[in-house]
CSV table of C-alpha atoms in Angstrom, one decimal:
chain,number,residue,atom,x,y,z
A,1,MET,CA,16.3,-17.9,27.0
A,2,ARG,CA,14.8,-14.9,25.4
A,3,GLN,CA,11.1,-14.2,25.9
A,4,THR,CA,9.2,-13.2,22.7
A,5,LYS,CA,7.4,-9.8,23.2
A,6,THR,CA,3.6,-9.6,22.5
A,7,LEU,CA,2.3,-7.0,20.2
A,8,GLY,CA,1.0,-4.8,23.0
A,9,LEU,CA,-2.2,-2.9,23.1
A,10,GLY,CA,-1.5,-0.7,20.1
A,11,GLY,CA,-0.6,-3.6,17.9
A,12,TRP,CA,-3.8,-5.4,18.8
A,13,VAL,CA,-5.9,-2.2,18.2
A,14,GLY,CA,-4.2,-1.7,15.0
A,15,GLY,CA,-4.5,-5.2,13.8
A,16,GLY,CA,-8.1,-5.4,14.9
A,17,LEU,CA,-9.0,-2.3,13.0
A,18,LEU,CA,-7.3,-3.6,9.9
A,19,ALA,CA,-9.0,-6.9,10.2
A,20,VAL,CA,-12.5,-5.2,10.5
A,21,LEU,CA,-11.9,-3.1,7.5
A,22,ALA,CA,-10.5,-5.9,5.4
A,23,LEU,CA,-13.4,-8.2,6.3
A,24,ALA,CA,-16.1,-5.5,5.5
A,25,CYS,CA,-14.3,-4.7,2.2
A,26,LEU,CA,-14.0,-8.3,1.2
A,27,GLY,CA,-17.6,-8.9,2.1
A,28,ALA,CA,-18.8,-5.9,0.0
A,29,PRO,CA,-20.8,-8.2,-2.5
A,30,VAL,CA,-22.6,-10.0,0.4
A,31,ILE,CA,-23.3,-6.8,2.5
A,32,CYS,CA,-24.5,-4.8,-0.5
A,33,ARG,CA,-26.9,-7.8,-1.6
A,34,ALA,CA,-28.2,-8.1,2.0
A,35,LEU,CA,-29.0,-4.4,2.2
A,36,GLY,CA,-30.2,-4.0,-1.4
A,37,LEU,CA,-27.5,-1.4,-2.3
A,38,GLU,CA,-25.7,-0.9,-5.6
A,39,PRO,CA,-22.4,1.1,-5.8
A,40,GLU,CA,-23.0,2.2,-9.4
A,41,ALA,CA,-26.8,2.8,-9.3
A,42,VAL,CA,-27.4,6.4,-10.2
A,43,ASP,CA,-30.6,8.2,-8.9
A,44,LEU,CA,-30.5,12.0,-9.3
A,45,LEU,CA,-33.6,12.4,-7.3
A,46,ALA,CA,-31.8,11.0,-4.3
A,47,ALA,CA,-28.6,13.1,-4.9
A,48,SER,CA,-26.7,14.3,-1.8
A,49,LEU,CA,-29.1,12.8,0.7
A,50,ALA,CA,-28.1,12.8,4.4
A,51,PRO,CA,-27.6,9.5,6.2
A,52,SER,CA,-30.9,7.6,6.6
A,53,TRP,CA,-32.3,4.1,7.0
A,54,ASP,CA,-32.3,3.6,3.2
A,55,HIS,CA,-28.9,5.0,2.8
A,56,PRO,CA,-27.0,4.6,6.1
A,57,MET,CA,-24.0,6.8,5.0
A,58,GLY,CA,-26.0,9.1,2.7
A,59,THR,CA,-25.6,9.4,-1.1
A,60,ASP,CA,-23.2,11.3,-3.3
A,61,ASP,CA,-24.0,14.1,-5.8
A,62,LEU,CA,-25.2,11.3,-8.4
A,63,GLY,CA,-27.4,9.6,-5.9
A,64,ARG,CA,-25.2,6.6,-5.5
A,65,ASP,CA,-25.2,5.0,-2.1
A,66,LEU,CA,-22.1,6.0,-0.1
A,67,LEU,CA,-21.9,2.8,2.0
A,68,ALA,CA,-21.7,0.5,-1.1
A,69,ARG,CA,-19.2,2.8,-2.7
A,70,LEU,CA,-17.0,2.9,0.4
A,71,LEU,CA,-16.9,-0.9,0.7
A,72,TRP,CA,-16.0,-1.4,-2.9
A,73,GLY,CA,-13.6,1.6,-2.8
A,74,GLY,CA,-12.0,0.1,0.2
A,75,ARG,CA,-11.3,-3.1,-1.8
A,76,VAL,CA,-9.4,-1.0,-4.3
A,77,SER,CA,-7.5,1.2,-1.9
A,78,LEU,CA,-6.4,-1.6,0.4
A,79,LEU,CA,-5.5,-3.8,-2.6
A,80,VAL,CA,-3.3,-0.9,-4.0
A,81,GLY,CA,-1.7,-0.4,-0.7
A,82,LEU,CA,-1.0,-4.1,0.0
A,83,ILE,CA,0.3,-5.1,-3.5
A,84,GLY,CA,2.3,-1.8,-3.9
A,85,ALA,CA,4.0,-2.3,-0.5
A,86,LEU,CA,4.7,-6.0,-1.3
A,87,ALA,CA,6.1,-5.2,-4.7
A,88,ALA,CA,8.4,-2.4,-3.4
A,89,ALA,CA,9.5,-4.6,-0.6
A,90,GLY,CA,10.3,-7.4,-3.0
A,91,ILE,CA,12.6,-5.1,-5.1
A,92,GLY,CA,14.3,-3.6,-1.9
A,93,THR,CA,14.8,-7.0,-0.4
A,94,ALA,CA,16.6,-8.4,-3.5
A,95,LEU,CA,18.7,-5.3,-3.9
A,96,GLY,CA,19.5,-5.1,-0.2
A,97,MET,CA,20.5,-8.6,0.0
A,98,VAL,CA,22.9,-8.4,-2.9
A,99,ALA,CA,24.4,-5.2,-1.7
A,100,GLY,CA,25.0,-6.4,1.8
A,101,TYR,CA,26.3,-9.8,0.7
A,102,ARG,CA,28.5,-8.8,-2.2
A,103,GLY,CA,29.9,-5.6,-0.6
A,104,GLY,CA,32.6,-3.6,-2.4
A,105,ARG,CA,31.8,-1.9,-5.7
A,106,VAL,CA,28.4,-3.6,-6.0
A,107,ASP,CA,27.3,-2.4,-2.6
A,108,ALA,CA,28.5,1.2,-3.3
A,109,LEU,CA,26.8,1.3,-6.7
A,110,LEU,CA,23.5,0.1,-5.3
A,111,MET,CA,23.5,2.3,-2.3
A,112,ARG,CA,24.4,5.4,-4.4
A,113,LEU,CA,21.4,4.4,-6.6
A,114,THR,CA,19.3,4.1,-3.4
A,115,ASP,CA,20.5,7.6,-2.2
A,116,GLY,CA,19.6,9.1,-5.7
A,117,ILE,CA,16.0,7.7,-5.5
A,118,ILE,CA,15.6,9.0,-2.0
A,119,ALA,CA,16.9,12.5,-3.0
A,120,LEU,CA,14.1,12.8,-5.5
A,121,PRO,CA,11.0,14.8,-4.5
A,122,MET,CA,8.5,11.9,-4.2
A,123,LEU,CA,5.1,13.5,-4.8
A,124,PRO,CA,6.0,15.7,-7.8
A,125,LEU,CA,7.8,12.7,-9.4
A,126,LEU,CA,4.7,10.6,-8.8
A,127,ILE,CA,2.5,13.2,-10.4
A,128,VAL,CA,4.8,13.3,-13.5
A,129,LEU,CA,4.8,9.6,-13.9
A,130,ALA,CA,1.1,9.2,-13.3
A,131,ALA,CA,0.5,11.7,-16.0
A,132,VAL,CA,2.4,9.7,-18.7
A,133,ASP,CA,0.2,8.4,-21.4
A,134,PRO,CA,0.4,4.6,-21.5
A,135,THR,CA,-0.4,4.3,-25.1
A,136,LYS,CA,2.8,6.0,-25.9
A,137,LEU,CA,4.7,3.1,-24.2
A,138,GLY,CA,3.1,0.5,-26.2
A,139,VAL,CA,0.0,-0.3,-24.0
A,140,PRO,CA,-3.2,-1.1,-26.0
A,141,GLU,CA,-5.6,1.8,-25.9
A,142,ALA,CA,-8.5,-0.2,-24.6
A,143,PHE,CA,-6.5,-1.4,-21.6
A,144,ALA,CA,-4.9,2.1,-21.2
A,145,ARG,CA,-8.3,3.7,-20.7
A,146,SER,CA,-9.7,1.1,-18.4
A,147,PRO,CA,-10.0,1.6,-14.6
A,148,GLU,CA,-7.8,-1.5,-14.1
A,149,MET,CA,-4.9,0.3,-15.8
A,150,GLY,CA,-5.1,3.1,-13.0
A,151,VAL,CA,-4.5,0.5,-10.3
A,152,LEU,CA,-1.6,-1.2,-12.2
A,153,ARG,CA,0.0,2.2,-12.9
A,154,ILE,CA,0.0,3.2,-9.1
A,155,VAL,CA,1.4,-0.2,-8.2
A,156,ILE,CA,4.2,0.0,-10.7
A,157,ILE,CA,5.1,3.5,-9.8
A,158,VAL,CA,5.2,2.7,-6.1
A,159,ALA,CA,7.2,-0.4,-6.7
A,160,LEU,CA,9.7,1.5,-8.8
A,161,LEU,CA,10.2,4.3,-6.2
A,162,GLY,CA,9.2,2.9,-2.8
A,163,TRP,CA,11.8,0.2,-2.3
A,164,THR,CA,14.6,2.3,-0.9
A,165,THR,CA,13.7,2.0,2.9
A,166,THR,CA,13.5,-1.8,2.7
A,167,ALA,CA,16.7,-2.0,0.7
A,168,ARG,CA,18.6,-0.1,3.4
A,169,LEU,CA,17.1,-2.1,6.3
A,170,VAL,CA,17.8,-5.5,4.5
A,171,ARG,CA,21.4,-4.5,3.5
A,172,ALA,CA,22.2,-3.7,7.2
A,173,THR,CA,20.6,-7.0,8.3
A,174,THR,CA,22.6,-8.9,5.6
A,175,LEU,CA,25.9,-7.3,6.5
A,176,SER,CA,25.4,-8.8,10.0
A,177,LEU,CA,24.2,-12.1,8.9
A,178,LYS,CA,26.9,-12.9,6.4
A,179,GLU,CA,29.5,-12.9,9.3
A,180,ARG,CA,27.5,-15.6,11.2
A,181,ASP,CA,28.8,-19.0,11.7
A,182,PHE,CA,26.0,-20.7,9.8
A,183,VAL,CA,26.6,-18.5,6.7
A,184,ARG,CA,30.4,-19.3,6.9
A,185,ALA,CA,29.6,-22.9,7.2
A,186,ALA,CA,27.6,-22.9,4.1
A,187,GLN,CA,30.3,-21.1,2.2
A,188,ALA,CA,32.9,-23.7,3.5
A,189,LEU,CA,30.6,-26.5,2.2
A,190,GLY,CA,30.6,-25.0,-1.3
A,191,ALA,CA,27.2,-23.5,-1.4
A,192,ASP,CA,26.8,-20.9,-4.2
A,193,GLU,CA,25.7,-17.3,-3.6
A,194,GLY,CA,22.1,-17.9,-4.7
A,195,THR,CA,21.7,-20.8,-2.3
A,196,ILE,CA,23.1,-18.9,0.6
A,197,LEU,CA,20.9,-15.8,0.0
A,198,ARG,CA,17.8,-17.9,-0.6
A,199,ARG,CA,18.1,-20.5,2.3
A,200,HIS,CA,20.2,-18.6,4.9
A,201,ILE,CA,19.8,-14.8,4.4
A,202,LEU,CA,16.3,-14.4,3.2
A,203,PRO,CA,14.5,-16.2,6.1
A,204,ASN,CA,16.5,-14.2,8.5
A,205,VAL,CA,15.6,-10.8,7.0
A,206,LEU,CA,11.9,-11.6,6.7
A,207,PRO,CA,11.0,-10.1,10.1
A,208,VAL,CA,12.6,-6.9,9.1
A,209,VAL,CA,10.8,-6.9,5.7
A,210,SER,CA,7.5,-7.6,7.3
A,211,VAL,CA,7.8,-4.4,9.5
A,212,ALA,CA,8.7,-2.4,6.4
A,213,VAL,CA,5.8,-3.8,4.5
A,214,THR,CA,3.4,-2.9,7.3
A,215,LEU,CA,4.5,0.6,7.6
A,216,ALA,CA,4.6,1.0,3.7
A,217,VAL,CA,0.9,0.1,3.3
A,218,GLY,CA,-0.2,3.2,4.9
A,219,GLN,CA,2.1,5.4,2.8
A,220,VAL,CA,0.8,3.8,-0.4
A,221,ILE,CA,-2.8,4.3,0.5
A,222,LEU,CA,-1.9,8.0,1.2
A,223,LEU,CA,0.0,8.3,-2.2
A,224,GLU,CA,-3.0,6.6,-4.0
A,225,SER,CA,-5.4,9.0,-2.2
A,226,ALA,CA,-3.3,12.0,-3.2
A,227,LEU,CA,-3.0,11.0,-6.9
A,228,SER,CA,-6.6,10.2,-7.0
A,229,PHE,CA,-7.5,13.5,-5.3
A,230,LEU,CA,-5.5,15.3,-8.1
A,231,GLY,CA,-7.2,13.2,-10.8
A,232,LEU,CA,-4.2,11.1,-11.7
A,233,GLY,CA,-5.0,7.9,-9.7
A,234,ILE,CA,-7.8,5.4,-9.8
A,235,GLN,CA,-10.3,6.8,-12.4
A,236,PRO,CA,-14.1,6.7,-12.1
A,237,PRO,CA,-16.3,4.7,-12.5
A,238,MET,CA,-14.0,2.4,-10.3
A,239,PRO,CA,-14.4,3.8,-6.8
A,240,SER,CA,-11.5,4.4,-4.4
A,241,TRP,CA,-11.4,6.4,-1.2
A,242,GLY,CA,-9.1,8.9,-3.0
A,243,ASN,CA,-11.4,9.5,-5.9
A,244,MET,CA,-14.5,9.6,-3.7
A,245,LEU,CA,-12.7,12.6,-1.9
A,246,THR,CA,-12.2,14.2,-5.2
A,247,GLY,CA,-15.8,13.8,-6.1
A,248,ALA,CA,-16.9,15.4,-2.8
A,249,LEU,CA,-15.0,18.6,-3.4
A,250,GLU,CA,-17.9,20.6,-4.9
A,251,THR,CA,-20.3,19.5,-2.1
A,252,ILE,CA,-17.9,19.8,0.9
A,253,TRP,CA,-20.1,22.6,2.4
A,254,THR,CA,-23.6,21.4,1.6
A,255,ALA,CA,-23.0,17.7,2.0
A,256,PRO,CA,-19.9,17.3,4.2
A,257,TRP,CA,-20.5,13.7,4.8
A,258,GLN,CA,-19.5,12.8,1.3
A,259,ALA,CA,-15.9,13.8,2.1
A,260,ALA,CA,-16.0,12.8,5.9
A,261,TRP,CA,-16.5,9.1,5.3
A,262,PRO,CA,-13.8,8.4,2.9
A,263,GLY,CA,-11.4,10.8,4.5
A,264,GLY,CA,-12.2,9.2,7.9
A,265,LEU,CA,-11.6,5.7,6.6
A,266,ILE,CA,-8.2,6.7,5.1
A,267,PHE,CA,-7.3,8.3,8.5
A,268,ILE,CA,-8.3,5.2,10.4
A,269,THR,CA,-6.5,2.9,8.0
A,270,VAL,CA,-3.2,4.8,8.1
A,271,ILE,CA,-3.5,5.1,12.0
A,272,ALA,CA,-4.2,1.4,12.3
A,273,VAL,CA,-1.3,0.4,9.9
A,274,THR,CA,1.1,2.7,11.9
A,275,LEU,CA,0.1,1.2,15.3
A,276,LEU,CA,0.6,-2.3,14.0
A,277,GLY,CA,4.0,-1.4,12.3
A,278,ASP,CA,5.2,0.3,15.5
A,279,ALA,CA,4.2,-2.8,17.6
A,280,LEU,CA,6.1,-5.2,15.2
A,281,THR,CA,9.1,-2.9,15.4
A,282,GLU,CA,9.2,-3.1,19.2
A,283,ARG,CA,8.6,-6.8,19.0
A,284,SER,CA,11.5,-7.3,16.6
A,285,LYS,CA,13.9,-5.4,19.0
A,286,GLY,CA,12.8,-7.8,21.7
């Protein structure tokens, strides 16, 4: 009887760090209310203050409290990372299962499409897509100019371009699963393709998908940060760790903490996700 591997120290450390960050960001309203902090409260007389009792992480160039903005910005960055990774995994899972189960020309066509997406230079393409004016695509101008549109746009772009790794992993797993006895038995009993994929293939590829999603979260957060850093991601006044880094460019030498805090949180999040993803990969091999 095969023993299930535990996550190991790295997995527990990564999962613990992510849990702490997620709980802190989810509790942003309670924490800010308890400390009397407002993420959008501008006080030019308190601009670029160093960390103190009143402002534990200092203030930005507009006098806004950095702790409050980091907590609210973390909600946006983590949400974009999670939803973007899940959306991309959903597309990749569907295409990978169809390619692996159907085989033949369908498999060849979908895999050539996957190769084409992989061959594209990701960051330049993301910049081009992020710079597209949504109003020219029929999006109402009021919504197109809203901060929520920035979140939705990044999620859509990531979903459309980030599914290739999941698709390849799921395809390989499906090719193996469709030769198993339980799948052949379902075919012999007259089950249709949709039923087999949904009831027999999908539950068995979910461990692979969960690993891919975990690793993708960190990549999506980095992409969001890069786009926000270039002014094409989450737009103010909605805070995110990426656009907080952008806002700290002009004060990097006079108030380095303004860049250190969001940059450090991005670094910790990506490291934590990577540790957890590696641990899940090792566990799935066991």
